[in-house]
Coordinates of C-alpha atoms in Angstrom, one line a residue:
X1 CA -7.3 -54.1 -117.5
X2 CA -9.6 -57.3 -117.4
X3 CA -7.2 -60.4 -117.7
X4 CA -9.0 -61.4 -120.9
X5 CA -8.5 -58.2 -122.8
X6 CA -4.6 -58.1 -121.9
X7 CA -4.3 -61.8 -123.6
X8 CA -6.2 -60.6 -126.6
X9 CA -3.6 -57.5 -126.9
X10 CA -0.9 -60.1 -126.3
X11 CA -2.2 -62.3 -129.1
X12 CA -2.4 -59.2 -131.4
X13 CA 1.3 -58.3 -130.6
X14 CA 2.2 -62.1 -131.3
X15 CA 0.5 -61.8 -134.7
X16 CA 2.7 -58.9 -135.7
X17 CA 5.8 -60.0 -134.3
X18 CA 5.5 -63.7 -135.9
X19 CA 5.4 -61.8 -139.4
X20 CA 9.1 -61.7 -138.9
X21 CA 9.0 -58.8 -141.5
X22 CA 10.7 -56.2 -138.9
X23 CA 12.9 -56.5 -135.9
X24 CA 10.7 -57.8 -132.9
X25 CA 12.1 -55.0 -130.8
X26 CA 10.8 -52.4 -133.2
X27 CA 7.4 -54.1 -133.3
X28 CA 7.0 -54.2 -129.9
X29 CA 7.8 -50.7 -129.4
X30 CA 5.5 -49.6 -132.1
X31 CA 2.8 -51.5 -130.5
X32 CA 3.2 -50.0 -127.1
X33 CA 3.1 -46.7 -128.8
X34 CA -0.2 -47.3 -130.1
X35 CA -1.4 -48.6 -126.6
X36 CA -0.1 -45.9 -124.3
X37 CA -2.6 -46.9 -121.5
X38 CA -0.8 -50.0 -120.7
X39 CA 1.1 -50.0 -117.5
X40 CA 4.7 -51.2 -116.9
X41 CA 3.7 -54.5 -115.6
X42 CA 1.3 -55.4 -118.7
X43 CA 4.1 -54.4 -121.1
X44 CA 6.6 -56.3 -119.3
X45 CA 4.3 -59.4 -119.4
X46 CA 3.4 -59.1 -123.1
X47 CA 6.8 -58.4 -124.4
X48 CA 8.4 -61.2 -122.6
X49 CA 5.6 -63.3 -123.9
X50 CA 6.3 -62.4 -127.3
X51 CA 10.2 -63.1 -126.6
X52 CA 9.3 -66.4 -125.1
X53 CA 7.6 -67.4 -128.2
X54 CA 10.2 -66.4 -130.5
X55 CA 12.7 -68.1 -128.3
X56 CA 10.7 -71.6 -128.5
X57 CA 8.7 -71.3 -131.6
X58 CA 8.9 -74.7 -133.1
X59 CA 8.3 -76.5 -129.4
X60 CA 5.3 -74.3 -128.9
X61 CA 3.8 -74.6 -132.1
X62 CA 3.9 -78.3 -131.7
X63 CA 2.5 -78.1 -128.2
X64 CA -0.4 -75.8 -129.6
X65 CA -1.6 -78.2 -132.2
X66 CA -4.0 -79.8 -129.5
X67 CA -5.7 -76.9 -128.8
X68 CA -8.5 -74.8 -130.7
X69 CA -9.1 -71.2 -131.3
X70 CA -6.6 -68.7 -132.6
X71 CA -3.2 -70.3 -133.1
X72 CA -1.3 -66.8 -131.6
X73 CA -3.8 -67.2 -128.7
X74 CA -3.0 -70.7 -127.8
X75 CA 0.9 -69.7 -128.4
X76 CA 0.5 -66.8 -125.8
X77 CA -1.3 -68.9 -123.3
X78 CA 1.5 -71.6 -123.4
X79 CA 4.4 -68.9 -123.3
X80 CA 2.6 -66.6 -120.8
X81 CA 5.4 -64.8 -118.6
X82 CA 2.7 -62.6 -116.4
X83 CA 1.3 -64.1 -113.3
X84 CA -0.5 -67.4 -113.1
X85 CA -3.5 -66.1 -111.1
X86 CA -3.9 -63.6 -114.0
X87 CA -3.7 -66.1 -116.8
X88 CA -6.4 -68.2 -114.9
X89 CA -8.8 -65.3 -114.8
X90 CA -8.3 -64.9 -118.8
X91 CA -9.1 -68.6 -119.8
X92 CA -12.3 -70.4 -120.3
X93 CA -12.9 -73.9 -118.7
X94 CA -11.7 -75.5 -121.8
X95 CA -8.6 -73.6 -122.0
X96 CA -8.0 -74.5 -118.6
X97 CA -8.1 -78.1 -119.1
X98 CA -6.1 -78.0 -122.4
X99 CA -3.2 -76.0 -120.7
X100 CA -3.2 -78.5 -117.6
X101 CA -3.0 -81.3 -120.4
X102 CA 0.1 -79.7 -122.1
X103 CA 1.9 -79.1 -118.8
X104 CA 2.0 -82.8 -118.5
X105 CA 4.0 -83.3 -121.6
X106 CA 7.6 -84.4 -120.7
X107 CA 9.5 -82.2 -122.9
X108 CA 13.0 -83.8 -122.7
X109 CA 11.2 -86.8 -124.4
X110 CA 10.7 -84.6 -127.8
X111 CA 12.8 -84.6 -130.7
X112 CA 16.2 -82.5 -130.9
X113 CA 14.7 -79.8 -133.1
X114 CA 11.9 -79.2 -130.6
X115 CA 14.3 -78.9 -128.0
X116 CA 16.8 -76.6 -129.6
X117 CA 14.3 -74.5 -131.5
X118 CA 16.8 -73.5 -134.3
X119 CA 16.4 -73.6 -138.0
X120 CA 18.1 -76.7 -139.5
X121 CA 20.9 -74.6 -141.4
X122 CA 21.8 -72.9 -138.3
X123 CA 21.6 -76.1 -135.9
X124 CA 23.9 -77.8 -138.4
X125 CA 26.3 -75.1 -138.7
X126 CA 26.6 -74.7 -134.7
X127 CA 26.9 -78.5 -134.0
X128 CA 29.5 -78.8 -136.5
X129 CA 31.3 -75.9 -134.8
X130 CA 30.6 -76.7 -131.1
X131 CA 30.2 -80.6 -130.9
X132 CA 29.0 -81.5 -127.4
X133 CA 29.0 -77.7 -126.3
X134 CA 26.0 -77.2 -128.7
X135 CA 23.4 -78.0 -125.9
X136 CA 24.8 -75.6 -123.4
X137 CA 24.8 -73.0 -126.1
X138 CA 21.1 -73.6 -126.5
X139 CA 20.6 -73.2 -122.9
X140 CA 22.5 -70.0 -122.8
X141 CA 20.4 -68.5 -125.7
X142 CA 17.3 -69.3 -124.2
X143 CA 18.2 -68.1 -120.6
X144 CA 18.3 -64.2 -122.0
X145 CA 20.9 -61.6 -121.5
X146 CA 22.0 -59.9 -118.2
X147 CA 22.3 -55.9 -118.3
X148 CA 26.1 -54.9 -118.8
X149 CA 27.1 -51.3 -118.4
X150 CA 30.2 -49.6 -119.3
X151 CA 31.6 -46.9 -116.7
X152 CA 32.8 -44.0 -118.6
X153 CA 36.4 -43.4 -117.3
X154 CA 36.2 -39.9 -118.2
X155 CA 33.7 -39.2 -115.7
X156 CA 33.9 -41.9 -112.9
X157 CA 35.7 -44.8 -111.4
X158 CA 33.9 -48.2 -111.5
X159 CA 34.0 -48.7 -107.6
X160 CA 32.3 -45.2 -107.3
X161 CA 29.6 -46.3 -109.7
X162 CA 29.3 -49.7 -108.2
X163 CA 28.6 -47.5 -104.7
X164 CA 26.3 -45.4 -106.1
X165 CA 24.2 -48.0 -107.7
X166 CA 23.8 -49.9 -104.4
X167 CA 22.7 -46.6 -102.7
X168 CA 20.0 -46.3 -105.4
X169 CA 19.1 -49.9 -104.5
X170 CA 20.4 -51.6 -107.7
X171 CA 22.8 -54.6 -107.3
X172 CA 25.6 -54.9 -109.7
X173 CA 28.9 -56.5 -109.7
X174 CA 32.2 -55.9 -112.0
X175 CA 32.3 -58.1 -115.1
X176 CA 35.0 -60.8 -115.2
X177 CA 36.8 -59.5 -118.1
X178 CA 36.1 -55.9 -119.0
X179 CA 37.6 -53.6 -116.5
X180 CA 35.3 -50.9 -117.2
X181 CA 32.3 -53.3 -117.0
X182 CA 29.3 -53.8 -114.5
X183 CA 26.6 -56.4 -114.8
X184 CA 23.5 -55.6 -113.2
X185 CA 20.6 -57.7 -111.6
X186 CA 17.5 -57.9 -113.2
X187 CA 16.1 -54.9 -115.7
X188 CA 16.1 -51.6 -113.5
X189 CA 15.2 -48.3 -115.0
X190 CA 18.4 -46.8 -115.5
X191 CA 17.6 -43.8 -117.7
X192 CA 16.4 -41.6 -114.7
X193 CA 19.7 -42.1 -112.7
X194 CA 21.9 -39.2 -112.6
X195 CA 24.7 -41.8 -113.4
X196 CA 23.1 -42.2 -116.7
X197 CA 21.9 -38.7 -117.5
X198 CA 25.4 -37.4 -116.4
X199 CA 27.2 -39.9 -118.8
X200 CA 29.1 -41.8 -116.1
X201 CA 27.4 -45.2 -117.3
X202 CA 26.2 -46.6 -120.9
X203 CA 24.7 -49.7 -121.4
X204 CA 26.8 -52.1 -123.4
X205 CA 27.5 -55.7 -123.4
X206 CA 30.9 -56.9 -122.1
X207 CA 31.9 -58.5 -125.4
X208 CA 31.5 -55.1 -127.1
X209 CA 33.7 -53.2 -124.4
X210 CA 36.4 -56.0 -125.3
X211 CA 36.4 -55.0 -128.8
X212 CA 37.0 -51.4 -127.9
X213 CA 39.8 -52.4 -125.7
X214 CA 41.5 -54.6 -128.6
X215 CA 42.4 -51.4 -130.5
X216 CA 44.6 -50.0 -127.8
X217 CA 43.4 -46.7 -128.8
X218 CA 45.8 -43.7 -127.1
X219 CA 45.7 -40.2 -126.5
X220 CA 46.2 -37.9 -129.3
X221 CA 45.9 -40.4 -132.1
X222 CA 43.8 -40.7 -135.3
X223 CA 41.0 -43.3 -134.7
X224 CA 38.4 -44.6 -137.3
X225 CA 35.3 -46.5 -136.2
X226 CA 34.2 -47.5 -139.6
X227 CA 30.8 -49.1 -138.9
X228 CA 29.8 -47.0 -135.9
X229 CA 26.0 -47.6 -135.6
X230 CA 24.7 -46.0 -132.6
X231 CA 28.1 -45.6 -131.3
X232 CA 28.6 -47.8 -128.3
X233 CA 32.2 -48.7 -129.2
X234 CA 32.8 -45.1 -130.6
X235 CA 32.0 -43.7 -126.7
X236 CA 34.3 -46.4 -125.3
X237 CA 37.0 -45.5 -127.9
X238 CA 36.7 -41.5 -127.2
X239 CA 37.2 -42.5 -123.4
X240 CA 40.2 -44.5 -124.1
X241 CA 41.6 -41.5 -126.1
X242 CA 41.1 -39.2 -122.9
X243 CA 38.8 -36.8 -125.2
X244 CA 42.1 -36.1 -127.3
X245 CA 43.1 -36.7 -130.9
X246 CA 40.5 -37.3 -133.6
X247 CA 37.8 -40.1 -133.7
X248 CA 35.9 -40.5 -136.8
X249 CA 32.6 -42.3 -136.6
X250 CA 31.6 -43.5 -140.1
X251 CA 28.3 -45.1 -140.8
X252 CA 26.3 -45.5 -144.1
X253 CA 23.2 -44.9 -141.8
X254 CA 22.3 -41.4 -141.0
X255 CA 19.4 -42.7 -138.7
X256 CA 21.8 -44.5 -136.7
X257 CA 24.5 -42.0 -136.4
X258 CA 21.4 -39.6 -135.2
X259 CA 21.0 -41.9 -132.3
X260 CA 24.7 -41.5 -131.1
X261 CA 24.0 -37.7 -130.8
X262 CA 22.5 -37.7 -127.4
X263 CA 24.7 -40.3 -126.1
X264 CA 27.7 -38.1 -127.5
X265 CA 26.3 -35.2 -125.4
X266 CA 26.0 -37.2 -122.3
X267 CA 29.4 -38.8 -122.5
X268 CA 31.3 -35.5 -122.6
X269 CA 33.4 -36.4 -125.4
X270 CA 34.3 -33.7 -128.0
X271 CA 36.8 -35.3 -130.0
X272 CA 34.3 -37.5 -132.3
X273 CA 33.6 -36.6 -135.8
X274 CA 30.4 -38.5 -136.7
X275 CA 30.0 -38.8 -140.7
X276 CA 27.6 -40.6 -143.0
X277 CA 29.3 -42.1 -145.7
X278 CA 27.4 -43.5 -148.9
X279 CA 29.6 -46.8 -149.2
X280 CA 33.0 -48.1 -147.9
X281 CA 34.9 -46.8 -150.9
X282 CA 33.5 -43.0 -149.9
X283 CA 35.7 -40.1 -150.8
X284 CA 35.8 -39.4 -146.9
X285 CA 37.6 -42.9 -146.7
X286 CA 40.1 -42.3 -149.5
X287 CA 41.3 -39.0 -148.0
X288 CA 42.4 -40.6 -144.8
X289 CA 43.9 -43.5 -146.3
X290 CA 47.4 -44.2 -144.8
X291 CA 46.8 -41.8 -142.0
X292 CA 44.8 -43.8 -139.2
X293 CA 46.5 -45.3 -136.1
X294 CA 43.7 -47.6 -135.3
X295 CA 40.7 -48.9 -137.4
X296 CA 37.7 -51.0 -135.7
X297 CA 35.5 -52.4 -138.1
X298 CA 32.3 -53.8 -136.5
X299 CA 31.2 -55.2 -139.7
X300 CA 27.4 -55.5 -140.4
X301 CA 26.7 -59.4 -139.8
X302 CA 23.7 -61.7 -139.3
X303 CA 23.8 -60.8 -135.3
X304 CA 23.4 -64.3 -134.4
X305 CA 25.7 -63.7 -131.4
X306 CA 22.8 -61.6 -129.9
X307 CA 20.4 -64.3 -130.0
X308 CA 19.8 -63.9 -126.3
X309 CA 18.5 -60.6 -127.0
X310 CA 17.2 -60.7 -130.5
X311 CA 15.6 -64.5 -130.7
X312 CA 13.7 -63.3 -133.9
X313 CA 17.0 -63.3 -136.1
X314 CA 17.4 -67.1 -136.1
X315 CA 14.0 -67.1 -138.0
X316 CA 14.6 -64.0 -140.2
X317 CA 18.2 -65.0 -141.3
X318 CA 18.9 -67.4 -144.0
X319 CA 22.1 -69.3 -145.5
X320 CA 21.5 -66.7 -148.6
X321 CA 21.6 -63.8 -146.4
X322 CA 24.9 -65.0 -144.7
X323 CA 26.4 -65.6 -148.0
X324 CA 25.7 -61.9 -149.0
X325 CA 27.0 -60.7 -145.9
X326 CA 30.0 -62.5 -146.2
X327 CA 30.9 -60.7 -149.5
X328 CA 29.9 -57.4 -147.9
X329 CA 32.3 -58.1 -145.1
X330 CA 35.3 -58.9 -147.1
X331 CA 34.4 -55.6 -149.2
X332 CA 34.1 -53.6 -146.1
X333 CA 37.4 -55.0 -144.7
X334 CA 39.5 -54.6 -147.9
X335 CA 38.4 -50.9 -148.1
X336 CA 39.1 -50.1 -144.2
X337 CA 42.3 -51.8 -144.8
X338 CA 43.6 -48.7 -146.7
X339 CA 43.0 -46.7 -143.7
X340 CA 45.8 -47.7 -141.3
X341 CA 49.2 -46.0 -141.6
X342 CA 52.5 -48.0 -141.3
X343 CA 52.3 -49.6 -137.8
X344 CA 48.9 -48.9 -137.5
X345 CA 46.3 -51.2 -136.1
X346 CA 43.1 -53.0 -138.0
X347 CA 40.4 -54.9 -135.9
X348 CA 37.8 -56.8 -137.7
X349 CA 34.8 -57.9 -135.6
X350 CA 31.4 -59.3 -135.8
X351 CA 28.5 -60.2 -133.6
X352 CA 27.9 -63.5 -135.3
X353 CA 28.6 -66.9 -134.2
X354 CA 29.3 -68.5 -137.8
X355 CA 32.6 -69.6 -139.2
X356 CA 31.3 -68.0 -142.6
X357 CA 31.2 -64.4 -141.3
X358 CA 34.5 -64.9 -139.2
X359 CA 37.4 -67.2 -139.8
X360 CA 36.6 -67.5 -143.5
X361 CA 36.5 -63.8 -144.0
X362 CA 39.8 -63.2 -142.1
X363 CA 41.6 -66.5 -144.0
X364 CA 40.6 -64.6 -147.2
X365 CA 42.0 -61.2 -146.1
X366 CA 45.1 -62.8 -145.1
X367 CA 45.4 -64.7 -148.4
X368 CA 45.2 -61.3 -150.3
X369 CA 46.7 -58.9 -148.0
X370 CA 49.5 -61.1 -146.0
X371 CA 52.3 -59.1 -147.6
X372 CA 51.0 -55.7 -146.0
X373 CA 49.4 -57.0 -142.6
X374 CA 50.6 -59.2 -139.9
X375 CA 48.2 -60.8 -137.4
X376 CA 48.7 -59.8 -133.7
X377 CA 47.6 -62.0 -130.7
X378 CA 44.5 -60.8 -129.2
X379 CA 45.2 -62.3 -125.8
X380 CA 48.6 -60.1 -125.5
X381 CA 46.6 -57.0 -126.7
X382 CA 43.9 -57.4 -124.1
X383 CA 46.4 -58.1 -121.2
X384 CA 48.1 -55.0 -122.1
X385 CA 44.6 -53.4 -121.6
X386 CA 44.0 -54.8 -117.9
X387 CA 41.5 -57.4 -118.9
X388 CA 41.6 -60.5 -116.7
X389 CA 42.0 -64.0 -117.8
X390 CA 42.4 -62.8 -121.5
X391 CA 43.7 -66.4 -122.6
X392 CA 40.2 -67.8 -121.9
X393 CA 38.7 -65.5 -124.8
X394 CA 41.1 -66.5 -127.5
X395 CA 40.7 -69.6 -129.9
X396 CA 43.4 -70.1 -132.8
X397 CA 44.5 -66.2 -132.4
X398 CA 41.0 -64.7 -132.7
X399 CA 38.8 -63.5 -129.9
X400 CA 35.9 -65.9 -130.0
X401 CA 33.3 -64.9 -127.1
X402 CA 30.3 -67.3 -126.5
X403 CA 27.3 -66.7 -124.3
X404 CA 27.6 -70.3 -122.7
X405 CA 31.4 -70.0 -122.0
X406 CA 31.7 -66.1 -121.2
X407 CA 28.4 -64.7 -120.2
X408 CA 28.6 -62.4 -123.2
X409 CA 27.2 -62.1 -126.6
X410 CA 28.7 -64.2 -129.2
X411 CA 31.5 -61.9 -130.7
X412 CA 34.2 -62.6 -132.9
X413 CA 37.6 -60.2 -133.7
X414 CA 41.0 -60.8 -135.3
X415 CA 43.9 -58.1 -135.3
X416 CA 46.3 -57.0 -137.7
X417 CA 49.2 -54.4 -137.9
X418 CA 50.3 -53.0 -141.0
X419 CA 53.8 -53.8 -141.8

């Protein structure tokens, strides 16, 4: 494809992504379905350019002011993630001159807002929580995320999978904390590998693996994954249970549960019962009250812990949305808390970085349900599951994972036992 035609397409893609009315990954996928002739390298350059703009939108919009022509084209030029020679072939002499000029700007002298590229409300909240660790977090969020895999313990051993990946020319290493995890170099196509199609590996962030481990699910138990989504944690729980007992995967979205089906088929699990529920007070939930050994609630949240992968979320969320989510989280936690039997375990988790969705929700639950539930130490529970250096993952008796500290997405969890 001629360089200029590709730059035009990248400009069109950016125009769609920057409407921010849908998740960026969905917009990118839909765009590529409309342009099937694009090769892998072209798709990669365009998608990465769009994500680079989302990551550094304030900075790039500031730098783009000096140019002329369509704003989205200028942004695509400034953020271009393909080859330099290709970009040169797409630019006229004026644009080349302008780009050279912009490259001389010393970005370290720009204001804070243009360096952190976060909306004010979010930057303020994170600075208050992190102090001087705020800037290392910003750097980690900008760097993108590695590809983490979970080895399905029902089908394979981690060292055997490492060897099989190496034989396929894929470099990987064990994750530092999760005993099931592997971190892969780059973004290789895994879905054609026998390891993947045969269900020996699943793509899952190490932090998400640690949430499943916190449940301590065992053989023969009754376990509920309360907000199962596409089921990454459900699959991990099923493997922990060695495919015995009963594992209920609840979600309000039938579409998300449909996405679990092919993964379930690969995994070899037959102890999983996916069920769409109307809301957190559904009849199905009432029927299981007081009967369940372990309940995992990966609550609907702002998703701000996944900004390395989903940088559009920082522009699509708002303080009002977080407030509404907090009310929903409290309702879901209170409802799911009816499920554990005496001595049963309850895990509340989010992939948010914000106190409002994490510590504040837990404090409200403790205030209301402290008579029935006692808090457990996440470090101790993780050590029992073979998690290395578990103490590094805990703050104020909660699991608190940060991209800049732990190399995972941002995750939070608190754990209770019913008295």
